[in-house]
Coordinates of C-alpha atoms in Angstrom, one line a residue:
Chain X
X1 CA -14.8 66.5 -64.0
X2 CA -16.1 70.0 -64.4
X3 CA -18.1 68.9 -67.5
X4 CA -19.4 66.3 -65.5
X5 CA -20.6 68.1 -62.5
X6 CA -21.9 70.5 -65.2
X7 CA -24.0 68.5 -66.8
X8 CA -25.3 66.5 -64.0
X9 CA -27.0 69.9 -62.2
X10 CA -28.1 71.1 -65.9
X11 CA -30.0 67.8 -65.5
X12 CA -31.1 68.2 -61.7
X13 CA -32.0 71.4 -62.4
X14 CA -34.7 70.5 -65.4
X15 CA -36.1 67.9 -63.5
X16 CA -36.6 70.2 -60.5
X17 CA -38.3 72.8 -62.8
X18 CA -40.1 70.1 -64.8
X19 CA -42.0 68.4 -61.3
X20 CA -42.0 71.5 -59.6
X21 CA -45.8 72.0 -60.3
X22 CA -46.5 68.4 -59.4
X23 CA -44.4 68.7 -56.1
X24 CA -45.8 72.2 -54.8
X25 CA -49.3 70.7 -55.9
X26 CA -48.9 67.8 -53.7
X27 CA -47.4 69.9 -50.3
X28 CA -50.8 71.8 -51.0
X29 CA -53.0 68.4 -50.9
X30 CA -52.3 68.5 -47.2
X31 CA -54.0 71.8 -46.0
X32 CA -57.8 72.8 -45.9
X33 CA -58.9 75.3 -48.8
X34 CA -61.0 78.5 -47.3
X35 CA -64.4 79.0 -48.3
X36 CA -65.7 82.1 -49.8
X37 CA -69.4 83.3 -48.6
X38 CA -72.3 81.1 -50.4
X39 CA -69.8 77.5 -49.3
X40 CA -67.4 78.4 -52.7
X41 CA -64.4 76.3 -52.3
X42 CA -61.0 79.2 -53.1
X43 CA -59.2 77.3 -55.5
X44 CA -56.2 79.2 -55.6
X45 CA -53.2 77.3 -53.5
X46 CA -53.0 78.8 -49.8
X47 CA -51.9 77.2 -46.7
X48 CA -54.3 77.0 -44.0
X49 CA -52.1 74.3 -42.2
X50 CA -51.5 70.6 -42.1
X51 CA -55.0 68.5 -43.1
X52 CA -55.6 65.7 -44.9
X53 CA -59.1 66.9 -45.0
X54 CA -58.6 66.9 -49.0
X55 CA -58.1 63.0 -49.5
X56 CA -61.5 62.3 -47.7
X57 CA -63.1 64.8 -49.5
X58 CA -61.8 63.3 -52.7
X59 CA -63.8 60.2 -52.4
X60 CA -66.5 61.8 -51.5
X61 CA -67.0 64.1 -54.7
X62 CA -69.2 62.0 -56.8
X63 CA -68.9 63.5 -59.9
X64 CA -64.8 63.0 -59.5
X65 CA -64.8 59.5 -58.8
X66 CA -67.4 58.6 -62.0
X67 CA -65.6 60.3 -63.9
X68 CA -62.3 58.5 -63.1
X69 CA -64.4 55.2 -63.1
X70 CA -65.5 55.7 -66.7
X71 CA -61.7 56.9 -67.6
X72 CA -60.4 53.3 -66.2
X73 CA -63.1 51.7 -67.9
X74 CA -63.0 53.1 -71.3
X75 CA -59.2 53.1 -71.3
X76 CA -59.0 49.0 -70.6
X77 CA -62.2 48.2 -73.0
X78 CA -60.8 50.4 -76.3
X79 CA -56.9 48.9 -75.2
X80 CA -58.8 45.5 -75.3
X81 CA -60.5 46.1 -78.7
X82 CA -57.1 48.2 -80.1
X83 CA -55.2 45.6 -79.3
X84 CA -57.4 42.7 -80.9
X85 CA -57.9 45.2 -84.3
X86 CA -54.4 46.4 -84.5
X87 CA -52.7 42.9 -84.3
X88 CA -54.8 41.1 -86.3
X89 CA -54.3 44.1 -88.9
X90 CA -50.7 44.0 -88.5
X91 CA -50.2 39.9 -88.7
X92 CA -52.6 40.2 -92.3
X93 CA -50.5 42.8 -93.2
X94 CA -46.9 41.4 -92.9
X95 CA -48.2 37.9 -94.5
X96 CA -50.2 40.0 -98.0
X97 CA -47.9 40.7 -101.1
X98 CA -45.7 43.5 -100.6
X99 CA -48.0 45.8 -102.4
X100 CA -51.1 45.7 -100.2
X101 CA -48.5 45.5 -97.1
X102 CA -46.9 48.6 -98.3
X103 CA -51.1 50.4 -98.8
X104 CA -52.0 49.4 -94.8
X105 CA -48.5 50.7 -93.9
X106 CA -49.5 53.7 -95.3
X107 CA -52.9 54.0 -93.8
X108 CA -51.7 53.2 -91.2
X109 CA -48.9 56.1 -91.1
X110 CA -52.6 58.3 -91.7
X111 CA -53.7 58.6 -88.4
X112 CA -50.2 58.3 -86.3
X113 CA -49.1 61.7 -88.5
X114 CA -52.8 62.8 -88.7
X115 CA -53.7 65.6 -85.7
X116 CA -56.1 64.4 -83.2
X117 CA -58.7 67.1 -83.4
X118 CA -59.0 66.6 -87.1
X119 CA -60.0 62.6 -86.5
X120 CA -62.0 63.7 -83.7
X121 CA -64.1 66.2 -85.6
X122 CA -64.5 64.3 -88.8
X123 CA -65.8 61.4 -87.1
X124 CA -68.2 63.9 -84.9
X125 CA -69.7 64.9 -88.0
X126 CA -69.8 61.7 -89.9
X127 CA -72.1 60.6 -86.5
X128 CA -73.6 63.5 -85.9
X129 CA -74.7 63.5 -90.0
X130 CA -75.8 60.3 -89.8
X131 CA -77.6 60.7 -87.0
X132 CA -79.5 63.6 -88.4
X133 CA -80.2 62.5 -92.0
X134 CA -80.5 58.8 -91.5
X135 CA -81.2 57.6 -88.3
X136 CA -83.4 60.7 -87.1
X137 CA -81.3 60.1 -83.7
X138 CA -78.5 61.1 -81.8
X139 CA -75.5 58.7 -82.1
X140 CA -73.3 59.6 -79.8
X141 CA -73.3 56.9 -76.6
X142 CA -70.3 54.9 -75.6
X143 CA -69.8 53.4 -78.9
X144 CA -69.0 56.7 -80.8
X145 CA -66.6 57.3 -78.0
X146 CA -65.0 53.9 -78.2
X147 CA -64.7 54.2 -82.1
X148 CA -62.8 57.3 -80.7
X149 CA -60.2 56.1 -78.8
X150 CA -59.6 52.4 -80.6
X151 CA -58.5 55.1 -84.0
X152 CA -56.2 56.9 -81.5
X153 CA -55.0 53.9 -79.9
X154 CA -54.9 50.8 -82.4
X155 CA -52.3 52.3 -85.1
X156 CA -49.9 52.5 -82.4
X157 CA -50.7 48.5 -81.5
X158 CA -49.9 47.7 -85.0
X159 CA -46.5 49.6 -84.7
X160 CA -45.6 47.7 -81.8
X161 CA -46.3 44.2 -83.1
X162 CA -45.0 44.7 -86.7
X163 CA -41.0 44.4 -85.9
X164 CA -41.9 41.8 -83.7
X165 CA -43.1 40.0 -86.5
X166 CA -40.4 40.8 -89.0
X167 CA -37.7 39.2 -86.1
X168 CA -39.7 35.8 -86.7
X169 CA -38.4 32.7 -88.4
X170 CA -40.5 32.5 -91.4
X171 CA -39.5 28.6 -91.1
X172 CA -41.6 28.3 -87.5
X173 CA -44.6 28.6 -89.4
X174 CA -43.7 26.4 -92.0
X175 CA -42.7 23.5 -89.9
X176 CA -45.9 23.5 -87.7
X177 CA -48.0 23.3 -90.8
X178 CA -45.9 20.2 -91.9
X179 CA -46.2 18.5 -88.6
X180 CA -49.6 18.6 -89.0
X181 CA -50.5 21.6 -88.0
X182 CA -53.8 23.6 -89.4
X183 CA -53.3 27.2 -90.6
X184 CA -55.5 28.3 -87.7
X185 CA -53.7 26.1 -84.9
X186 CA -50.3 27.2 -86.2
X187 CA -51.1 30.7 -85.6
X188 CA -52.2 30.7 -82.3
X189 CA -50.0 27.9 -81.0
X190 CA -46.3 29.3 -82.7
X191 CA -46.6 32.6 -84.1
X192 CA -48.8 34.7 -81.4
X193 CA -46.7 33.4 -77.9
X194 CA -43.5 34.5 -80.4
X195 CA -45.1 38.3 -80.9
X196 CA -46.3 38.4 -77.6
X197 CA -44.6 41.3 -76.1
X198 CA -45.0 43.4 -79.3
X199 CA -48.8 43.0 -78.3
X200 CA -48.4 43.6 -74.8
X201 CA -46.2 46.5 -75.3
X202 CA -49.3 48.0 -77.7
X203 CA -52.0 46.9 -75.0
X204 CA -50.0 48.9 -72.5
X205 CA -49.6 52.0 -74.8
X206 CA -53.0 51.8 -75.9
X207 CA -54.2 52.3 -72.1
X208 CA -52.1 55.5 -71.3
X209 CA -53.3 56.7 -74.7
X210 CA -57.0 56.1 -73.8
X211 CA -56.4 57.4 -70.1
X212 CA -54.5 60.8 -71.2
X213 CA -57.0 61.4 -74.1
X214 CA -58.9 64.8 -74.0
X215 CA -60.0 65.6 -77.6
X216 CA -61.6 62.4 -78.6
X217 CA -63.8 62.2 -75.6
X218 CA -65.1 66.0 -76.1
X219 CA -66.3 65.7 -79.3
X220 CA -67.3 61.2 -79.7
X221 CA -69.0 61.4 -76.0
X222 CA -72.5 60.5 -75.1
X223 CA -74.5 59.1 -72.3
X224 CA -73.6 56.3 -71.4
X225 CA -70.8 54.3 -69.2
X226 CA -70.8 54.8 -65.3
X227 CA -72.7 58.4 -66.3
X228 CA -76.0 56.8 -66.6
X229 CA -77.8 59.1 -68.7
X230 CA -75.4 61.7 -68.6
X231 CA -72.7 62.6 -70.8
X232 CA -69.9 60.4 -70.2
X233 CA -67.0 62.1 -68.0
X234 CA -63.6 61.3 -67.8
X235 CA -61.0 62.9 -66.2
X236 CA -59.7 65.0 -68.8
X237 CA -63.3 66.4 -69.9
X238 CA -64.2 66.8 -65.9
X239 CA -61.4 68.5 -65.2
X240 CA -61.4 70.7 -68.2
X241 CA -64.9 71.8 -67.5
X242 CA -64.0 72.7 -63.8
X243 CA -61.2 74.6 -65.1
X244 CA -62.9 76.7 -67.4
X245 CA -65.5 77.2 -64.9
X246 CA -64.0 78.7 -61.8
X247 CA -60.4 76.3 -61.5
X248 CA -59.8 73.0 -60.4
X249 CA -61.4 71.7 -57.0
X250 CA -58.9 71.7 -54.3
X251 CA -59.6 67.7 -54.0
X252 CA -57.9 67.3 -57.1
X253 CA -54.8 68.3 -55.9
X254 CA -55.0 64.9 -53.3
X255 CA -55.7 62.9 -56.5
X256 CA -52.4 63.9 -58.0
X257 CA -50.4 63.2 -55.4
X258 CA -52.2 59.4 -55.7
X259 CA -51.7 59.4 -59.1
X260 CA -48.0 60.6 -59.1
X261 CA -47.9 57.5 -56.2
X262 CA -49.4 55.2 -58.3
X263 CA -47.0 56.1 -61.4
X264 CA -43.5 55.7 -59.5
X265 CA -44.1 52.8 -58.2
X266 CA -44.7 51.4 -61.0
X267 CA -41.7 53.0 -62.6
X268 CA -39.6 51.8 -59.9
X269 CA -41.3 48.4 -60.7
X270 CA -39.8 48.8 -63.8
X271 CA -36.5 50.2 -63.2
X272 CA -36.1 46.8 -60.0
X273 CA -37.1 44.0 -62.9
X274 CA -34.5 45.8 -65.5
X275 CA -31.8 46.0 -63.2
X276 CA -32.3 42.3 -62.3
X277 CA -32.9 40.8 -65.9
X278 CA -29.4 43.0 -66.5
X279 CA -27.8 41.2 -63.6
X280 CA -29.1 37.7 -64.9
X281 CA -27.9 38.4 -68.5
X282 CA -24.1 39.7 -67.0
X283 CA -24.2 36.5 -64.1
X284 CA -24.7 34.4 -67.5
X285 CA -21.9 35.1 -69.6
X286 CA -19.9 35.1 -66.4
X287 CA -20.6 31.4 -66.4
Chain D
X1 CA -63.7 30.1 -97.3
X2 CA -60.0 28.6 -97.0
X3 CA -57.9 30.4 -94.2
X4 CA -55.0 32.8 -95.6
X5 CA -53.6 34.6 -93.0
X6 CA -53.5 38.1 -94.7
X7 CA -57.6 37.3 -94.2
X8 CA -56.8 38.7 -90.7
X9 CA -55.8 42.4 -91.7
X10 CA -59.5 42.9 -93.4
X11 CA -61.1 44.0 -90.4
X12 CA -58.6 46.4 -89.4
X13 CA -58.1 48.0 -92.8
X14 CA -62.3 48.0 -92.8
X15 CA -61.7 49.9 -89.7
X16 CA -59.0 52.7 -91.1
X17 CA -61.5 53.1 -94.1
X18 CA -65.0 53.7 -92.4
X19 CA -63.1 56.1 -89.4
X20 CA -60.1 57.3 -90.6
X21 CA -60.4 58.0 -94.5
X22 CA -64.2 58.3 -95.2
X23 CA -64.2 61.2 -92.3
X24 CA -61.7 63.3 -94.3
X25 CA -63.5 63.1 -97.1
X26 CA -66.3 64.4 -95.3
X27 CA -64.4 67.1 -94.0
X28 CA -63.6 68.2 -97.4
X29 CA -67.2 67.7 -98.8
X30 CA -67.9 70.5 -95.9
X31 CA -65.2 72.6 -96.4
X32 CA -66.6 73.4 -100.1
X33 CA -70.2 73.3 -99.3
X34 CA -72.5 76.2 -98.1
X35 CA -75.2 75.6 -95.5
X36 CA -77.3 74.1 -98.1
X37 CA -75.0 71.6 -99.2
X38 CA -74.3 73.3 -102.4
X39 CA -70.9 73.4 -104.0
X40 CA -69.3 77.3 -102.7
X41 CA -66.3 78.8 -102.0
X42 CA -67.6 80.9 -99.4
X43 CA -65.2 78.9 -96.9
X44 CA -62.1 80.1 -98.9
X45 CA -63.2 83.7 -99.3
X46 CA -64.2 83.7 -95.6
X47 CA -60.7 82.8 -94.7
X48 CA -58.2 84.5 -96.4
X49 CA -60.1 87.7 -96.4
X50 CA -60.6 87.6 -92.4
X51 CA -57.7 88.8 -90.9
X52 CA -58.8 87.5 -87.6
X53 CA -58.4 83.8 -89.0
X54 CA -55.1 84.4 -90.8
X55 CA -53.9 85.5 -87.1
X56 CA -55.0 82.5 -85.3
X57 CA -52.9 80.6 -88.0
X58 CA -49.8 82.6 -87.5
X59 CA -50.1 82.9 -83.7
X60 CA -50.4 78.7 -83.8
X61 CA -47.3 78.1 -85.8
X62 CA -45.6 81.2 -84.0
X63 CA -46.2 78.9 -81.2
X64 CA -45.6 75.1 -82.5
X65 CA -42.4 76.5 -83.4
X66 CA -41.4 78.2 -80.5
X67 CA -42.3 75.2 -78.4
X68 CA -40.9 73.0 -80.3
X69 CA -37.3 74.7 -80.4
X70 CA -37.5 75.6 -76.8
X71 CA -37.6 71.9 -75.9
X72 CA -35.0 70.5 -78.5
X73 CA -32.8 73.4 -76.8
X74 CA -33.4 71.8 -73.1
X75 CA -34.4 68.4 -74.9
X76 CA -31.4 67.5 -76.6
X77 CA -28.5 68.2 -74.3
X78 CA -30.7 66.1 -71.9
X79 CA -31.0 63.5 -73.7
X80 CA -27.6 63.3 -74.6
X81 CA -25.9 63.1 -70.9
X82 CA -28.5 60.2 -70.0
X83 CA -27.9 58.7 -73.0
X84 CA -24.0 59.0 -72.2
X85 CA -22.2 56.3 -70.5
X86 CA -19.5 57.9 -68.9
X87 CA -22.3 60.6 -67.3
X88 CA -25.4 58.8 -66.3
X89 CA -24.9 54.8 -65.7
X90 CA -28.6 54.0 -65.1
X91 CA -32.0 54.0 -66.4
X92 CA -33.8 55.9 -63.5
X93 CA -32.9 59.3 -64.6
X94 CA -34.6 58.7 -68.1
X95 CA -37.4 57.4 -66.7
X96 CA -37.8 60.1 -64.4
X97 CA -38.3 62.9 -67.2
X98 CA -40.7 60.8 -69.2
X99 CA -43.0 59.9 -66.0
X100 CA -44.7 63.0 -66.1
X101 CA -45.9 61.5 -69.2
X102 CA -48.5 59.2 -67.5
X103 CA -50.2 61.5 -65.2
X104 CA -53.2 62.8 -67.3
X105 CA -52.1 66.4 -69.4
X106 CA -55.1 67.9 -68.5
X107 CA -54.5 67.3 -64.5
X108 CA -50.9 68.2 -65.3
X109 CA -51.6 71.7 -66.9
X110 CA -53.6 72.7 -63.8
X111 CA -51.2 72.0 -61.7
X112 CA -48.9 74.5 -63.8
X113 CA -52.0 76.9 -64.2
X114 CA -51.5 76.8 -59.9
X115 CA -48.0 77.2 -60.1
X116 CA -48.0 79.9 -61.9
X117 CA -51.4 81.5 -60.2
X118 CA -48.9 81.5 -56.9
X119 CA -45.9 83.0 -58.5
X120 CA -48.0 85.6 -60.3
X121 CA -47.3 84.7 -63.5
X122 CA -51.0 83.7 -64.4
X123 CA -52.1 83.8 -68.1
X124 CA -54.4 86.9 -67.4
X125 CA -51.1 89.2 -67.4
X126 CA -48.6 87.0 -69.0
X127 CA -50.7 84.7 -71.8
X128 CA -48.0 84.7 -74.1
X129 CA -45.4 83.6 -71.4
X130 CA -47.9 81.4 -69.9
X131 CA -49.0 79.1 -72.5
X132 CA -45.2 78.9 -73.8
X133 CA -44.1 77.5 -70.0
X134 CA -47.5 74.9 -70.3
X135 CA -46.7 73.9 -73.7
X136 CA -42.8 73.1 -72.8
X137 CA -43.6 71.4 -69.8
X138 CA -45.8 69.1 -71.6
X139 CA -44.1 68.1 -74.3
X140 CA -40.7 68.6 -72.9
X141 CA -41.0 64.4 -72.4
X142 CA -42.0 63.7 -75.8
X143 CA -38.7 65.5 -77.0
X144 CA -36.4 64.1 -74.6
X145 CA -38.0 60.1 -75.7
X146 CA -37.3 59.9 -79.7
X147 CA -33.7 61.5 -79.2
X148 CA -32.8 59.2 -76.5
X149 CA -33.4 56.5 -77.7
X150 CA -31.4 57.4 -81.5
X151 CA -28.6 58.7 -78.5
X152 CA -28.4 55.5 -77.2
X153 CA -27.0 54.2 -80.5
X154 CA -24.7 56.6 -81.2
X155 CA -21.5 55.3 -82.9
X156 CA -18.6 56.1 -80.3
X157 CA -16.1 55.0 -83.1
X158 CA -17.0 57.5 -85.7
X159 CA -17.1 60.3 -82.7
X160 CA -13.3 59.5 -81.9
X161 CA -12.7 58.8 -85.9
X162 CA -13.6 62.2 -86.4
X163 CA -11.3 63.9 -83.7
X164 CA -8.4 61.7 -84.7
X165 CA -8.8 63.3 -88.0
X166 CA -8.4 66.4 -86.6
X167 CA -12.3 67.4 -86.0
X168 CA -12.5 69.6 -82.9
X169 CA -15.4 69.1 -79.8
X170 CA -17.5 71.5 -82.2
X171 CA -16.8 70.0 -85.3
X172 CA -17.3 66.5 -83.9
X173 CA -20.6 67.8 -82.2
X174 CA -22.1 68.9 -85.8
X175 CA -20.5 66.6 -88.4
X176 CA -21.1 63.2 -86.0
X177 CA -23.5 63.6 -83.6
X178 CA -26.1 66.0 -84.9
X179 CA -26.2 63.9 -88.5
X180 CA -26.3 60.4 -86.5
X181 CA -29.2 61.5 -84.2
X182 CA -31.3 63.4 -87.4
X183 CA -33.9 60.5 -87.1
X184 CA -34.1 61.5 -83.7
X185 CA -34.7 64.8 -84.3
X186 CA -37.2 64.7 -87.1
X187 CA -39.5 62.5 -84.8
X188 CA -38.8 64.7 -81.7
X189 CA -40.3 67.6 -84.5
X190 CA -43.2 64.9 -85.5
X191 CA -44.2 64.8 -82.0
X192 CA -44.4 68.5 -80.9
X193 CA -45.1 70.2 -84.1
X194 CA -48.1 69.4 -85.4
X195 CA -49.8 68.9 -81.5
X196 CA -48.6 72.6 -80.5
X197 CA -51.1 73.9 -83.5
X198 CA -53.9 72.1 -83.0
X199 CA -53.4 72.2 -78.7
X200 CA -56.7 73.6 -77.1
X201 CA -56.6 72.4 -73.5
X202 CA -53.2 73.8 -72.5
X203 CA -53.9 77.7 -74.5
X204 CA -57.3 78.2 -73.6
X205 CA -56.2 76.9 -69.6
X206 CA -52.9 78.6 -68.8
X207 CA -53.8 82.1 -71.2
X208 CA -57.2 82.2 -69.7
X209 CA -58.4 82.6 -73.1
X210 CA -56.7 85.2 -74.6
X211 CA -55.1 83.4 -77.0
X212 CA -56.8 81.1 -79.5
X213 CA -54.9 78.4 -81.2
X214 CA -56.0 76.5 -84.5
X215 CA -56.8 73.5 -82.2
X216 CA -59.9 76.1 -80.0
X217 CA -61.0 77.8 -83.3
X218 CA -61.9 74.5 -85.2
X219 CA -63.7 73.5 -81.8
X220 CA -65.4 77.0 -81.2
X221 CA -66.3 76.6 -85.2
X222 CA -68.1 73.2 -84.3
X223 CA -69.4 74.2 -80.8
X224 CA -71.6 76.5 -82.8
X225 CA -72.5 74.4 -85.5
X226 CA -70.6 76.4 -87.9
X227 CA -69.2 72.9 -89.6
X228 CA -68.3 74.4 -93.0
X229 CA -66.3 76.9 -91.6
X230 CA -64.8 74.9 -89.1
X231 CA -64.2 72.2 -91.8
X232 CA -62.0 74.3 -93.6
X233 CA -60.0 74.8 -90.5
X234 CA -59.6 71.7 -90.3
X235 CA -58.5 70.8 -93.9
X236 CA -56.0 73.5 -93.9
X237 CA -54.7 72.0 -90.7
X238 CA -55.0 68.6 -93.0
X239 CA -53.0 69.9 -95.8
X240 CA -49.8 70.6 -93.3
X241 CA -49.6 67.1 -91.8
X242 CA -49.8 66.1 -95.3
X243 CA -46.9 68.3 -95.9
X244 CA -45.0 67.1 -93.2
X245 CA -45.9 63.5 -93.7
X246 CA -44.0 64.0 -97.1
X247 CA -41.2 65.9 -95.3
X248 CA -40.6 63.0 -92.2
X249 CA -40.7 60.3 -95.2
X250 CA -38.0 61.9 -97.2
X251 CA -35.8 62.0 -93.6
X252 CA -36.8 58.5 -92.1
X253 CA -36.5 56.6 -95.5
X254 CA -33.7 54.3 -94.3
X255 CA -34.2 54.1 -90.3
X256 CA -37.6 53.4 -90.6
X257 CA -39.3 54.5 -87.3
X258 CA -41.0 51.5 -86.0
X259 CA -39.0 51.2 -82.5
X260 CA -41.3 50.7 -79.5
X261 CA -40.7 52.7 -76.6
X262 CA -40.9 50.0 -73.9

């Protein structure tokens, strides 16, 4: 019993330490930030009462909401594309000979073990080489950035969808072809609805890879996007830059207390349609 | 062209080749190049005889292993109660520490850059304290995920086996659990190690640039188009994942890690 109670506040007590920043950050999205003489927002946390000044200033900062425009954007485009590359690559794969399965496993294993600043660099001078030598132009534009984030994301689709397809009935595939199926028709129609959730799990991995990413974006970005002629912005660049300027705008506190919104309900979401597929399973067998 | 189905990989392995394995070679051209594209070693003399690089090396896995013990320490006795039937019942706790997860890192690390501003611990008096507090909070979640989900498996039989045969809590702790949840561990270390040394955002934010990891120097390098030095960062950087590629292989042989998280 002692144990118990032991463990469960060692447990409390992490998580209290581990949202603390989160949760102090959000109390302070509802106060007014003081200005400094010139209009200089103080960025440091202070309480100047209640407001929720902070979430209509949030909408109103441009340069905030582009940014998280083109971080939504790219993060559902390169999913899209990661998704379409990596389980394509990973159905090939599982159906070669067991040598060339065993080479894209490994190449595969490259850029999941591989550190993200080394891809990002190498492919920022590949482009920016090019660019120079060759094409007399600079590459970098959405495209360079999308390369970016489909190499961070698309290894980790094939992942997903590869033990999906080794828990298939090599037989299914078999039998549709001698009913008449074509090779083509047989795929779509028996094996992708079977490895469906391997692919959906990867599409949904893909987009929180893409919408945390930092590295990529700083070094593939160009103009391009919601940007205009700009360099593309997304939340991680925008706010680094803010940081290392002065430190974050005080609006951006109101966006992570949306955010953090945003995220538990879906968890909860999550958590509700577990519980219930538990209960089906349990009020199944009861039967 | 008759369809085969393994057709479908070609694009994808197309793909790996033009932007995953043609860039490192073109890191390595650039690490043994001068300015003039000429074979030199310049890069290799440069480094080990500037004791200013061979610092930002140690301070980075100083660092990646600090972090990376400090949240197996906190990590794994986490993990293990939520894991544990008889002291957490439900999901909802588990998903509460890897939530954090999904809110963006860099809007996360200001928010402990804040924190710590208003409790006085900023990184211009305490950068070494600092950056260890930002790195643990972020990857705190990445730990706690890989050795949860090995802890969810654990064999109960071979736990109680081992105290019937006369094992005590300790003995039953390191002969049973710690062997059975290695997999566990080794990806925990996969997923912290390596992204400590080569971190830029959370160092250079929550030090306030004092301290310079691997990850800011290979950037700094190419910010000022210094790409042969800045390549050899980058392939020494290349020659540990290597290393511990070969090291994770050895460990994960048999439980091959290819479980999805969701």
């Amino acid at each position: 019993m002692v144990r118990k109670i032991l463990a469960k506040s060692y447990v409390f007590l992490i998580l209290l330490i581990l949202y603390l920043p989160i949760l102090v950050l959000i109390v302070f999205s509802f106060t007014e930030p003081s200005y400094a003489v010139g209009g200089r927002q103080n960025t440091n946390l202070e309480w100047n009462g209640f407001s929720v000044m902070l979430y209509g200033q949030l909408f109103k900062n441009k340069e905030l909401m582009t940014a998280l425009g083109n971080t939504i954007l790219i993060a559902v485009i390169s999913a899209f594309v990661a998704t379409v590359l990596g389980s394509l690559g990973a159905i090939g794969a599982f159906y070669s000979s067991k040598k060339s399965k065993k080479f894209i496993d490994g190449l595969n294993q490259i850029p999941v073990a591989n550190a993200e600043i080394i891809m990002a660099i190498s492919i920022a001078i590949l482009f920016t080489f090019l660019g120079s030598v060759i094409f007399k132009t600079s590459l970098f534009n959405f495209w360079t950035l999308l390369i970016g984030h489909v190499v961070l994301s698309a290894p980790f689709v094939y992942l997903n969808v590869k033990p999906k397809l080794a828990q298939l009935d090599p037989s299914l595939y078999e039998a549709a072809l001698d009913l008449g199926a074509k090779p083509r028709q047989a795929l779509f129609k028996i094996i992708l609805p079977e490895i469906l959730p391997g692919i959906f799990a990867g599409f949904i991995l893909a987009i929180t890879l893409s919408l945390d990413d930092f590295i990529m974006t700083a070094f593939l970005r160009g103009p391009g996007l919601l940007s205009g002629n700009g360099n593309i912005d997304t939340l991680s660049t925008y706010v680094q830059s803010k940081l290392k300027l002065s430190g974050a705008p005080a609006e951006l506190r109101a966006l992570t207390a949306i955010i953090f919104l945003i995220v538990i309900t879906i968890v909860v979401g999550i958590i509700i349609k577990q519980n219930r597929s538990l209960k089906s399973k349990k009020e199944r067998r009861n039967f | 062209m008759k369809f085969r189905r393994k057709y479908l990989a070609i694009p994808y392995v197309v793909f790996l080749f033009l932007f995953i394995i043609f860039p490192i070679f073109v890191i390595i051209f650039y690490a043994f190049t001068d300015s003039s594209n000429h074979f030199s070693l310049d890069q290799v003399i440069n480094f080990f005889t500037d004791s200013s690089k061979i610092m930002v090396l140690v301070v980075s896995v100083f660092f990646a292993i600090l972090n990376t013990a400090i949240c197996l320490l906190i990590g794994y006795p986490i993990a293990y109660f939520l894991a544990r039937k008889d002291y957490n019942k439900n999901t909802v706790l588990f998903f509460l520490f890897i939530m954090p997860m999904w809110i963006n890192f860099v809007l996360r690390t200001s928010a402990t850059r804040d924190l710590l501003f208003l409790i006085g611990l900023d990184g211009g008096h305490y950068p070494y304290l600092a950056t260890t507090i930002g790195l643990v909070y972020n990857y705190l979640p990445f730990v706690i995920l890989p050795l949860y989900s090995t802890m969810i498996k654990l064999d109960n039989s071979q736990m109680e086996a081992a105290a019937d045969l006369g094992c005590n809590k300790m003995q039953v702790f390191f002969k049973s659990v710690i062997p059975q949840t290695m997999p566990g561990i080794v990806s925990a270390i996969i997923m912290t190690f390596m992204p400590t040394m080569t971190t830029y955002v959370i160092s250079d934010t929550l030090s306030e640039r004092n301290i310079v990891l691997l990850g800011s120097s290979i950037a700094s390098a190419f910010d000022n188009n210094n790409w042969n030095s800045g390549s050899f960062l980058a392939m020494i950087m290349l020659i540990i994942v290597f290393i511990s590629m070969i090291v994770t292989n050895r460990f994960t042989k048999k439980s091959e890690v290819s479980e999805s998280i969701w």
